[in-house]
Short mmCIF file of C-alpha atoms and ligand atoms in Angstrom, two decimals:
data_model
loop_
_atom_site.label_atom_id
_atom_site.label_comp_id
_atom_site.label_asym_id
_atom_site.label_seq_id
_atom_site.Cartn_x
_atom_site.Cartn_y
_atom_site.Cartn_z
CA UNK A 10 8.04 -10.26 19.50
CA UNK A 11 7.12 -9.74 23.02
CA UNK A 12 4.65 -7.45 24.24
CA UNK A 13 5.79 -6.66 27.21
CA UNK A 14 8.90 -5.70 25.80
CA UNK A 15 7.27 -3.19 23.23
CA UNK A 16 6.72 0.69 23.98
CA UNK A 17 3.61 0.45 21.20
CA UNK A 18 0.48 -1.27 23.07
CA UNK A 19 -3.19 -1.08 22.12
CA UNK A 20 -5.35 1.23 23.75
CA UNK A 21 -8.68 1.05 25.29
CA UNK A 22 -10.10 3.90 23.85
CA UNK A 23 -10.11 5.34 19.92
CA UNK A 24 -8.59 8.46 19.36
CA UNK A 25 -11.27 11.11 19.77
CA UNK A 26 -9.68 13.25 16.80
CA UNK A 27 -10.16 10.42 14.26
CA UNK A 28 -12.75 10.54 11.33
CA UNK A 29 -12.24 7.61 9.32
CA UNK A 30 -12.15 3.75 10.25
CA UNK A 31 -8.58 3.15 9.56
CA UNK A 32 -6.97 6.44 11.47
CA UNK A 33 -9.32 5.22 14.60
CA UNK A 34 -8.01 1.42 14.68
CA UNK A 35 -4.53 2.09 13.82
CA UNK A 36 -3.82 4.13 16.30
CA UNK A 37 -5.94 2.40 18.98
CA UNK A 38 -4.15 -1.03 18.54
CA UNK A 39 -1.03 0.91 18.26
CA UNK A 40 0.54 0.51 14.51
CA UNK A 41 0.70 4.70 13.93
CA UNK A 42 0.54 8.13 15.28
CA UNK A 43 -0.55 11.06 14.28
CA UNK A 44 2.35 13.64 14.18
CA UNK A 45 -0.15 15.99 12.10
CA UNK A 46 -3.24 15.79 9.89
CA UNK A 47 -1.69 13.54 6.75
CA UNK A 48 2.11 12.88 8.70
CA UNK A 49 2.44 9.59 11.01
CA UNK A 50 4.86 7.56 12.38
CA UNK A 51 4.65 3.74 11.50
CA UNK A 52 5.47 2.11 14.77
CA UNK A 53 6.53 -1.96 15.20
CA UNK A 54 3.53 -3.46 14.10
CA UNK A 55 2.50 -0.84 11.31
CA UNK A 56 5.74 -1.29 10.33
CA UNK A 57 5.84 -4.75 9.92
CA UNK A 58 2.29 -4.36 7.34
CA UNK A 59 4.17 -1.80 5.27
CA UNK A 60 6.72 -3.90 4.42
CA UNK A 61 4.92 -7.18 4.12
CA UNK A 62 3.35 -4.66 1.67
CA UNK A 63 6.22 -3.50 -0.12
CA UNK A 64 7.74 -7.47 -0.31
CA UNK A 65 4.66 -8.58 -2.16
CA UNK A 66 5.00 -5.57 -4.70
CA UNK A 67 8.65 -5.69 -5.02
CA UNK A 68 7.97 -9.30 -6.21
CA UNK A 69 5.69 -8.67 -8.59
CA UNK A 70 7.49 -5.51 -10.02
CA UNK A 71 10.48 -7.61 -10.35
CA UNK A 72 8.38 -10.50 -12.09
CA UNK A 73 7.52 -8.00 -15.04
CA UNK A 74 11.16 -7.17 -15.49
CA UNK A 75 11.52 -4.14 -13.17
CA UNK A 76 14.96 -3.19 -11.52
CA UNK A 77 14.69 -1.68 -8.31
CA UNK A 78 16.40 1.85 -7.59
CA UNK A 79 15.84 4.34 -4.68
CA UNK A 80 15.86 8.15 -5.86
CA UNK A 81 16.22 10.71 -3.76
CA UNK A 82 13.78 13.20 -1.79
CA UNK A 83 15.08 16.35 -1.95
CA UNK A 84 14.79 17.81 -5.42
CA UNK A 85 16.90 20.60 -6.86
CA UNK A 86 14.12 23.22 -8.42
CA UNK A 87 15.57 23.36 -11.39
CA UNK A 88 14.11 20.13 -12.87
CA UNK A 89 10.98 20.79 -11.84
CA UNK A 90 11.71 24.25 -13.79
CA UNK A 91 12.19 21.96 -16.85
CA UNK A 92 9.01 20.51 -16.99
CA UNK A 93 6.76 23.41 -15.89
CA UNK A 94 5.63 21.20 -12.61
CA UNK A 95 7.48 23.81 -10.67
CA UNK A 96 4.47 26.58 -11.30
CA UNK A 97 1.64 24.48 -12.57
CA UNK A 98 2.11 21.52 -9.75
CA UNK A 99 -0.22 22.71 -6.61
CA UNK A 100 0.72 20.16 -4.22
CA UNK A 101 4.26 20.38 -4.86
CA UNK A 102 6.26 20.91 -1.51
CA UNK A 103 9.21 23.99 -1.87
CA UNK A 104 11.95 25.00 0.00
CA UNK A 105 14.69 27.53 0.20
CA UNK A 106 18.19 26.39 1.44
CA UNK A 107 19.74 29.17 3.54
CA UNK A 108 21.80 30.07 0.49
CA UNK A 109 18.12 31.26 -0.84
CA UNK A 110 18.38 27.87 -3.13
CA UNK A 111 15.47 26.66 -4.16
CA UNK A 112 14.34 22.70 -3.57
CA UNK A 113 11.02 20.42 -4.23
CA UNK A 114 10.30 17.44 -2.02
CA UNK A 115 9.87 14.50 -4.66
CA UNK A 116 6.31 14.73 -5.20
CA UNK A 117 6.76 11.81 -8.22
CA UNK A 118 9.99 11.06 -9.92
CA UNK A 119 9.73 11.54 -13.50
CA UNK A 120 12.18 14.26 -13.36
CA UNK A 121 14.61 12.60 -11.64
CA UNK A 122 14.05 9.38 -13.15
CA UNK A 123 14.29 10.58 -16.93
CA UNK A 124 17.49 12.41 -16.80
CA UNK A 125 19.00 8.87 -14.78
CA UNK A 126 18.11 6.70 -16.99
CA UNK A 127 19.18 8.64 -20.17
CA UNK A 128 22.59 7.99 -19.49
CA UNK A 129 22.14 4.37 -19.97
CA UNK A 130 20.02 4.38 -23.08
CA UNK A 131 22.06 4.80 -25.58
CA UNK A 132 20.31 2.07 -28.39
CA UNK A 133 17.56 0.37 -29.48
CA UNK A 134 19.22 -2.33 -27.81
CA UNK A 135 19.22 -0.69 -24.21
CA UNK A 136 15.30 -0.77 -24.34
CA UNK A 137 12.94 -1.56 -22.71
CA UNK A 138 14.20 -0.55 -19.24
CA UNK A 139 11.71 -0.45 -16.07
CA UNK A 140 13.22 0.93 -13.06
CA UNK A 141 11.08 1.33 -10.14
CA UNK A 142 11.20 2.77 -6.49
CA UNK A 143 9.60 2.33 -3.01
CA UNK A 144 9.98 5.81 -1.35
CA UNK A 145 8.14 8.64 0.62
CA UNK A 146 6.13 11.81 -1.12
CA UNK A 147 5.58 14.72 0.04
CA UNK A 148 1.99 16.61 -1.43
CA UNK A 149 0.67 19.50 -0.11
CA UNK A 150 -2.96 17.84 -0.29
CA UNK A 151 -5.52 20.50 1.52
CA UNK A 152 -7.00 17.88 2.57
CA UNK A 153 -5.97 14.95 4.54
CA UNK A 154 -8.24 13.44 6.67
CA UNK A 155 -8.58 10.04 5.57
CA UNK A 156 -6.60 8.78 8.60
CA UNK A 157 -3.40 6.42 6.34
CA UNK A 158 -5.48 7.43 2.92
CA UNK A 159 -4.41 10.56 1.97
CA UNK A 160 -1.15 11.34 3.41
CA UNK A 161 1.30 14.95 2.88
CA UNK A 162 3.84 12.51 3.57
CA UNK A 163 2.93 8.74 2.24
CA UNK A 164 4.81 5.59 0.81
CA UNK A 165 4.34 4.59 -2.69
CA UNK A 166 6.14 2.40 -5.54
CA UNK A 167 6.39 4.15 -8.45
CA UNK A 168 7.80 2.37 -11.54
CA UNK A 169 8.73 3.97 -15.18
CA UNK A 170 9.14 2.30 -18.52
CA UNK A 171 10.65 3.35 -20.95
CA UNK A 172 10.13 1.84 -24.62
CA UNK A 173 11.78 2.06 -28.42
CA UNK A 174 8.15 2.47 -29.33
CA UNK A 175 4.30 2.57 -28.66
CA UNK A 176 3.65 -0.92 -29.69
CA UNK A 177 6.50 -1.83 -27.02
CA UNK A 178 4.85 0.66 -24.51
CA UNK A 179 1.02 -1.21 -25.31
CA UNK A 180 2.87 -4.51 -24.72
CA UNK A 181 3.91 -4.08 -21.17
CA UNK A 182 1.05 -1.67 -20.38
CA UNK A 183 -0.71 -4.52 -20.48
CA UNK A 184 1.68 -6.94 -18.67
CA UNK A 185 1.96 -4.00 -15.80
CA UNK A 186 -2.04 -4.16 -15.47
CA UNK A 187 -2.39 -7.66 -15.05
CA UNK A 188 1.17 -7.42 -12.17
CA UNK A 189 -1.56 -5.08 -9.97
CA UNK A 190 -4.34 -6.78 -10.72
CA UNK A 191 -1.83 -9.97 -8.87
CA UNK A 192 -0.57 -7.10 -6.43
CA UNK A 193 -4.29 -6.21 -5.51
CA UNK A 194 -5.10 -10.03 -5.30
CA UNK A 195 -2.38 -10.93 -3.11
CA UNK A 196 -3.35 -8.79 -0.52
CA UNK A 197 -7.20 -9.59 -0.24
CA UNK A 198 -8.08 -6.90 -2.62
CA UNK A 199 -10.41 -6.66 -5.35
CA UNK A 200 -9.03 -3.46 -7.51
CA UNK A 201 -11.46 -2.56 -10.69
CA UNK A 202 -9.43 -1.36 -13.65
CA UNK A 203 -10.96 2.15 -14.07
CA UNK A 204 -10.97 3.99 -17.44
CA UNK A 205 -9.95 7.71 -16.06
CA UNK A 206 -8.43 10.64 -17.59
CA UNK A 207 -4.57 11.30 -17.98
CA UNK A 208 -4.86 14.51 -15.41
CA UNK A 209 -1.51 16.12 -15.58
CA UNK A 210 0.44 14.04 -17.60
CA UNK A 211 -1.27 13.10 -20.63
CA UNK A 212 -4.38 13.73 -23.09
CA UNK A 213 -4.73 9.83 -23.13
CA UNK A 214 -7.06 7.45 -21.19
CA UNK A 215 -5.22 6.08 -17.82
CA UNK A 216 -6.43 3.74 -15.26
CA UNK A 217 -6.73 3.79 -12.05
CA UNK A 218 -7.28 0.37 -9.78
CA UNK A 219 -9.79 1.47 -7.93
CA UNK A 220 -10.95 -0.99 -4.44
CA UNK A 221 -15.06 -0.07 -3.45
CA UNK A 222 -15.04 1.38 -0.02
CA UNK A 223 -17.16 4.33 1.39
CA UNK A 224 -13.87 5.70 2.79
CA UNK A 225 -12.41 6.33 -0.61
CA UNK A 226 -12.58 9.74 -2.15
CA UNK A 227 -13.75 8.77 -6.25
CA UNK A 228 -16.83 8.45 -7.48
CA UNK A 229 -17.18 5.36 -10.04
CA UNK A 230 -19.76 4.00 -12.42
CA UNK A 231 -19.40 0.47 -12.86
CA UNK A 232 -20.85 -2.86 -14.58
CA UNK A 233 -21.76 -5.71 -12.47
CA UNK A 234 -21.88 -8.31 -15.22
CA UNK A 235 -18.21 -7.42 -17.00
CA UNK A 236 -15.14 -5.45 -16.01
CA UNK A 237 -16.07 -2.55 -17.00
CA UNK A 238 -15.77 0.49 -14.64
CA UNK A 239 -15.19 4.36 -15.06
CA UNK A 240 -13.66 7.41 -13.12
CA UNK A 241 -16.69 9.77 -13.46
CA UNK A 242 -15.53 12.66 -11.14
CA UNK A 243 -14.18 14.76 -14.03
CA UNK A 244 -14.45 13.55 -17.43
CA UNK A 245 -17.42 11.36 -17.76
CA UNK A 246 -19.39 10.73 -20.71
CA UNK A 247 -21.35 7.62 -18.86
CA UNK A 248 -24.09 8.84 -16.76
CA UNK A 249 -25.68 6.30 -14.06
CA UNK A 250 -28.33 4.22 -15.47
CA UNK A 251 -26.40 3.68 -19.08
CA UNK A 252 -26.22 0.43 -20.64
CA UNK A 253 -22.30 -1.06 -19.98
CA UNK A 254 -20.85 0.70 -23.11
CA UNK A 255 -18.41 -2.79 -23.13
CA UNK A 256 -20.80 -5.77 -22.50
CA UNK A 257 -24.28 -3.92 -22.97
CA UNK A 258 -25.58 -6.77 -20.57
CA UNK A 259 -26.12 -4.25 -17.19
CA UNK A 260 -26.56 -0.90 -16.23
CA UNK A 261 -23.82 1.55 -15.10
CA UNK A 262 -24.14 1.37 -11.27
CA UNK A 263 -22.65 4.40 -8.43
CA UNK A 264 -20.06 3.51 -6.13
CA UNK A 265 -17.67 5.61 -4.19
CA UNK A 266 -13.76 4.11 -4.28
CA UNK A 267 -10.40 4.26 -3.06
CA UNK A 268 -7.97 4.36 -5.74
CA UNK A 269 -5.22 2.07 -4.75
CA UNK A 270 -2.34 2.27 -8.08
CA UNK A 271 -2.76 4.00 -11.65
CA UNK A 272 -0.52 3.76 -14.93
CA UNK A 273 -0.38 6.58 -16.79
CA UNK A 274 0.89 6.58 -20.86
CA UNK A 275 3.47 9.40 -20.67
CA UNK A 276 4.46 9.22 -23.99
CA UNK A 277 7.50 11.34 -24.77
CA UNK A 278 7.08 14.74 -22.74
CA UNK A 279 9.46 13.70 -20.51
CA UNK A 280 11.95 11.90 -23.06
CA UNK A 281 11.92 15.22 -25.05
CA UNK A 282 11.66 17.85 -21.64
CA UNK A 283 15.11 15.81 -20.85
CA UNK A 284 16.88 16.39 -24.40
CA UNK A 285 20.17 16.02 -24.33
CA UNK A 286 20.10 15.72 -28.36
CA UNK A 287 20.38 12.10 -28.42
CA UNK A 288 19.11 9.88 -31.20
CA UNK A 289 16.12 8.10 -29.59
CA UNK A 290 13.19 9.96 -27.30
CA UNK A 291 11.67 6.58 -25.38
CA UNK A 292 8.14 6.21 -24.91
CA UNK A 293 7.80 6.29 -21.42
CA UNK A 294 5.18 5.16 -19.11
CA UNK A 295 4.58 5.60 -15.03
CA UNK A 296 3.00 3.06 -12.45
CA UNK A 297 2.37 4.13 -9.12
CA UNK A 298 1.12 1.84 -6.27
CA UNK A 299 0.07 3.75 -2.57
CA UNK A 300 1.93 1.74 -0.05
CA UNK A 301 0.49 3.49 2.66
CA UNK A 302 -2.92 4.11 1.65
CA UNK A 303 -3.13 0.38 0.37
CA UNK A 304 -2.87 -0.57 4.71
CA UNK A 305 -5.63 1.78 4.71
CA UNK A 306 -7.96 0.32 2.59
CA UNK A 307 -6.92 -2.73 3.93
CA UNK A 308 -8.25 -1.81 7.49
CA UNK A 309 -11.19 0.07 6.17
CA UNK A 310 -12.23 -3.54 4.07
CA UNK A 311 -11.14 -5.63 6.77
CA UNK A 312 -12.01 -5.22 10.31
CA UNK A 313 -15.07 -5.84 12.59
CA UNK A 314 -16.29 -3.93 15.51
CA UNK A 315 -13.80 -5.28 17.89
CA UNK A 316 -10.57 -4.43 15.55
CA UNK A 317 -8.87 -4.98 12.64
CA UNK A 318 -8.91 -8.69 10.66
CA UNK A 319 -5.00 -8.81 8.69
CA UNK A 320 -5.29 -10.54 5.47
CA UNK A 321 -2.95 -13.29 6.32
CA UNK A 322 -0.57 -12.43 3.10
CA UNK A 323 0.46 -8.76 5.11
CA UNK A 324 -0.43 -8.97 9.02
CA UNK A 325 2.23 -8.21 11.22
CA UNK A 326 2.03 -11.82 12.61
CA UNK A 327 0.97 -14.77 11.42
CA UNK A 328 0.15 -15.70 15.35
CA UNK A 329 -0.98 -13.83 18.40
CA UNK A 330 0.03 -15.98 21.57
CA UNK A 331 -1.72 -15.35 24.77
CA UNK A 332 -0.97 -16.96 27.93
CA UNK A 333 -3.09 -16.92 30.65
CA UNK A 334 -0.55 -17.59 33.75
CA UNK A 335 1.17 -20.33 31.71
CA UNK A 336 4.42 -18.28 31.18
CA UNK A 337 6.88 -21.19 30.62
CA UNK A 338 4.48 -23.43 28.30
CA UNK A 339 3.90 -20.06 26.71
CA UNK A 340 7.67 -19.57 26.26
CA UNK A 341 8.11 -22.86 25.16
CA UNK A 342 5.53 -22.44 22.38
CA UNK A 343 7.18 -18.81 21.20
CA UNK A 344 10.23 -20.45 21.15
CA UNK A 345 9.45 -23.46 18.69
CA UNK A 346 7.31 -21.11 16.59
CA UNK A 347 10.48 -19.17 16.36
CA UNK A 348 12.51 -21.86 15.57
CA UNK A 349 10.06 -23.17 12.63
CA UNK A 350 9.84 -19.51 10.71
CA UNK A 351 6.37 -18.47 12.18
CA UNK A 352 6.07 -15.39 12.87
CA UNK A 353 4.39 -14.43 16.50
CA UNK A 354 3.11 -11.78 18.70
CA UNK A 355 3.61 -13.07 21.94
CA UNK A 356 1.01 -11.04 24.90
CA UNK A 357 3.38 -12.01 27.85
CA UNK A 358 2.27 -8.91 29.96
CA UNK A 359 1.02 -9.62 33.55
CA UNK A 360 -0.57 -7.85 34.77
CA UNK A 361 -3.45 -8.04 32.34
CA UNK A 362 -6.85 -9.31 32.47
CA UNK A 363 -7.79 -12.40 30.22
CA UNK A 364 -10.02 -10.17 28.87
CA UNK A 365 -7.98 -7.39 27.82
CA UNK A 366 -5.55 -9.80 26.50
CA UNK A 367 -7.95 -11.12 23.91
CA UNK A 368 -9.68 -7.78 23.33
CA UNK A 369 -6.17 -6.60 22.21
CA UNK A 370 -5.75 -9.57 20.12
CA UNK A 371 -8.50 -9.18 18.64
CA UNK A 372 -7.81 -4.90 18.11
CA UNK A 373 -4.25 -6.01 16.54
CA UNK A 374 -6.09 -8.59 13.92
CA UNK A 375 -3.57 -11.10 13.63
CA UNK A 376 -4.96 -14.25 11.52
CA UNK A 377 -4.55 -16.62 14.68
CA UNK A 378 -5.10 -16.84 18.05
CA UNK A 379 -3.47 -19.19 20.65
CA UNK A 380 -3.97 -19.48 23.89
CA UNK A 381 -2.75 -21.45 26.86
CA UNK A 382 -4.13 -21.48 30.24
CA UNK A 383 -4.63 -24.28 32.96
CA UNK A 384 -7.90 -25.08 31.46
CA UNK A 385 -6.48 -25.49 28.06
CA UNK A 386 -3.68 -27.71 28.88
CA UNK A 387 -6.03 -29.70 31.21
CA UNK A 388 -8.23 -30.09 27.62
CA UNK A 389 -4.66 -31.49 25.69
CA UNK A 390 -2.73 -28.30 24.85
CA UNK A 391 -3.51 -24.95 23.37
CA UNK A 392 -6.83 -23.28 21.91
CA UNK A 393 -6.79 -21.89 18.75
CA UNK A 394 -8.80 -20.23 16.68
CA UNK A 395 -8.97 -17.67 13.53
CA UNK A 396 -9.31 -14.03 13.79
CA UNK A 397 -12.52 -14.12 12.33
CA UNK A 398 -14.21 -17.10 13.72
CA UNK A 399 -15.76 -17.44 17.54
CA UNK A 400 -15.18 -21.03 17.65
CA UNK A 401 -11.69 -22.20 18.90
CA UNK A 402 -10.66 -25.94 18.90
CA UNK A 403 -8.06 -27.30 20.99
CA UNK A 404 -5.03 -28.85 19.94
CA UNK A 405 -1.55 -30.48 21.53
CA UNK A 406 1.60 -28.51 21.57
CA UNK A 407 3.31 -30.64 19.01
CA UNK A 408 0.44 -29.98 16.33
CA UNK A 409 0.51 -25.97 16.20
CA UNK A 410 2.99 -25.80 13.63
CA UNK A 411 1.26 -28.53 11.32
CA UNK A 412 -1.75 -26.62 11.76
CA UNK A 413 -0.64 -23.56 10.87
CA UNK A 414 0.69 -24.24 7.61
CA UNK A 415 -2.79 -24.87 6.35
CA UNK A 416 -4.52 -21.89 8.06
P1 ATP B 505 -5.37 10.97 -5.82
O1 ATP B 505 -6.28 11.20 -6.99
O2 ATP B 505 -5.93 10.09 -4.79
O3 ATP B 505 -4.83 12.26 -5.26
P2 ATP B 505 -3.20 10.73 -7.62
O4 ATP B 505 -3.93 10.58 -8.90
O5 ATP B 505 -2.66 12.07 -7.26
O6 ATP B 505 -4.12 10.20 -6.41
P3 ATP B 505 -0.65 9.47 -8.26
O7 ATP B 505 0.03 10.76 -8.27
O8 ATP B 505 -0.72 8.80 -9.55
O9 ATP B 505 -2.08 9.60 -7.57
O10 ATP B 505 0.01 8.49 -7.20
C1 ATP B 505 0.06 7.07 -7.33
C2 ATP B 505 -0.66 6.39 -6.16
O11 ATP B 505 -0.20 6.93 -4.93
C3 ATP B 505 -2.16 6.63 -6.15
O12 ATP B 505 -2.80 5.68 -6.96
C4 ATP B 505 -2.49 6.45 -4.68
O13 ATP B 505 -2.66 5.07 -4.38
C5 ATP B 505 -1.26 6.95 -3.99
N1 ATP B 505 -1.45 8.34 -3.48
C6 ATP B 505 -1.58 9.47 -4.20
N2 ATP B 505 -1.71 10.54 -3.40
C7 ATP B 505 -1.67 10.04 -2.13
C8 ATP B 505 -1.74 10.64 -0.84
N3 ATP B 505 -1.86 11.95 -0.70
N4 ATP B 505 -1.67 9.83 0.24
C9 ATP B 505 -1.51 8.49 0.12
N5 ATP B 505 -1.43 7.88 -1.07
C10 ATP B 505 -1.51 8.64 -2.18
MG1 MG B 506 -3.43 13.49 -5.95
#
């Protein structure tokens, strides 16, 4: 992609409005907007991170036997009506229709998803199923000013499973734990499984992967020596200072979290809200992953004080190419990277500054930097160097794409 071809550049300045670390760089180096507090607009290069996102999910969700599916929105009110969320659900979105119908903006799917997949279950033999979707929710959250992290309108997967019976559900509970654990991984991530109450759906334990960052909104007691780690914001029988009630080794330390996916045992109050007097009432279970607010974290873990620093598995390009009055070496370069599957960001604006060029590379984050200039080529070709790193080392034109499968 070429920048001077793109409306989307990086700013100078942070947006004033901005509280958290991952509203203020996003919008500075140009992947969102604001439209209002929790609403934004993904532009080209935010775009490009949410669904470098999304890939690495969809893989893994498909690994563990999921089939993808994309539900609808726009909810008739009735089965939210059926399961009580209509009344008892605070951050559910309504609507009237101008024939004074009333709708819900899919807030979660397990009414829609229940009812679907009913039709096809008709045996033993027709289970397990584990259809999943990557689509926007709306929540009427009161409060959203966590930049990307709390959205009214957000991306997330949400998968459901549906089982013959609990041992079946414990079975891929499991298998579905370790897939985000590899989801988290993937990205750069380190997610603690966190014991946490079911909240809305169930009397049961669920857990939540929770990533440590002072920009999340839970508060967690964890053990540094095993696994261990615990919601404690409403349910907590650990207190700070406990031994590990798992390893006994450490004490319970504090930390404050983002929480990143949960999976939630659902058992059968959905399978029996949705009777349609069939034979078998599925165990059912519900996965959800935060698209959106996993960029978030991303930038809030990831960045320095000059911008953000992409994880190399999701950044919108592998390779930010600068050119410093070298336009048809520069072009040349583009091209082959191009032409060998690399994906580039190619700064071929002129009337820039060499130093605005590689403060905006290094705002935008991407993983490597090239750059040709005069004093480059005069050295034997391009320098390059890693997002992170202040040393660059120079290397010909013919070696970039050798090097850059090893980066
Ligand atoms: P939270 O406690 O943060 O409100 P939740 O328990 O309501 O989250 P779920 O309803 O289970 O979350 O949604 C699944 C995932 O979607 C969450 O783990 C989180 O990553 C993401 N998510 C939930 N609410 C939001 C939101 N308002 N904005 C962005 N992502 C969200
Ligand atoms: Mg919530």
């Amino acid at each position: 992609m070429k920048m001077s071809k793109m409306g989307a550049k990086p700013e100078k300045m942070a947006p004033k409005d901005a509280e958290t670390i991952n509203h203020k760089l996003l919008v500075q180096a140009g992947f969102v907007r604001q439209l209002m507090a929790g609403v934004y607009t993904y532009l080209p290069f935010g775009l490009r991170v949410l669904r470098n996102i999304e890939k690495i999910v969809r893989e893994e969700m498909d690994a563990i036997g999921g089939e993808e599916i994309l539900m609808p929105m726009l909810h008739p009110a009735e089965i939210w009506k059926k399961t009580g969320g209509w009344d008892s659900i605070d951050v559910l979105f309504k609507l009237k229709s101008r024939t004074d119908r009333d709708y819900a903006l899919g807030q979660s799917q397990e009414e829609v998803v229940t009812p679907t997949m009913k039709e096809f279950i008709n045996s033993y033999r027709d289970l397990p199923r584990m259809p999943y979707h990557i689509q926007w929710k709306f929540r009427d959250e009161l409060r959203s000013k966590s930049g990307i992290m709390r959205g009214r309108e957000f991306l997330m997967k949400d998968m459901y499973s549906f089982h013959l019976d609990q041992a079946d559900f414990d079975r891929f509970y499991e298998i579905a734990k370790a897939a985000y654990l590899k989801v988290f991984s993937r990205m750069g991530l380190t997610a603690k499984v966190t014991e946490a109450s079911g909240g809305a759906f169930s009397e049961k334990i669920s857990y939540e992967f929770e990533v440590l960052t002072d920009a999340g909104e839970v508060n967690i007691l964890y053990c540094s020596s095993c696994e261990f780690c615990a919601n404690v914001d409403d349910l907590s029988q650990y207190r700070e200072g406990d031994k590990c009630p798992k390893c006994g080794k450490s004490k319970l330390k504090p930390s404050v979290a983002a929480e990143v996916g949960n999976v939630f045992d659902l058992g059968q109050k959905y399978s029996k809200a949705f009777d349609k007097g069939e034979m078998i009432y599925p165990i059912m279970g519900c996965y959800g992953i935060g698209i959106t607010r996993t960029m978030g974290v991303i930038v809030e873990k990831f960045h320095d004080d000059k911008g953000i620093i992409w994880p190399k598995s999701i950044a919108p390009f592998l390779v930010h190419l600068v050119d410093l009055q070298q336009k048809d070496k520069a072009g040349e370069i583009y091209e082959l990277l191009n032409k060998s599957g690399v994906e580039v960001l190619w700064d071929d604006r002129d009337d820039l500054s060499a130093g605005s060029k590689f403060a905006a590379a290094d705002l935008i984050g991407c993983p490597v930097r090239i750059v040709i200039s005069q004093i480059s080529l005069d050295k034997g070709g391009v320098e390059i160097k890693l997002r992170q790193e202040t040393e660059y080392e120079i290397i010909s034109i013919g070696k970039i794409v050798d090097f850059l499968k090893d980066v």
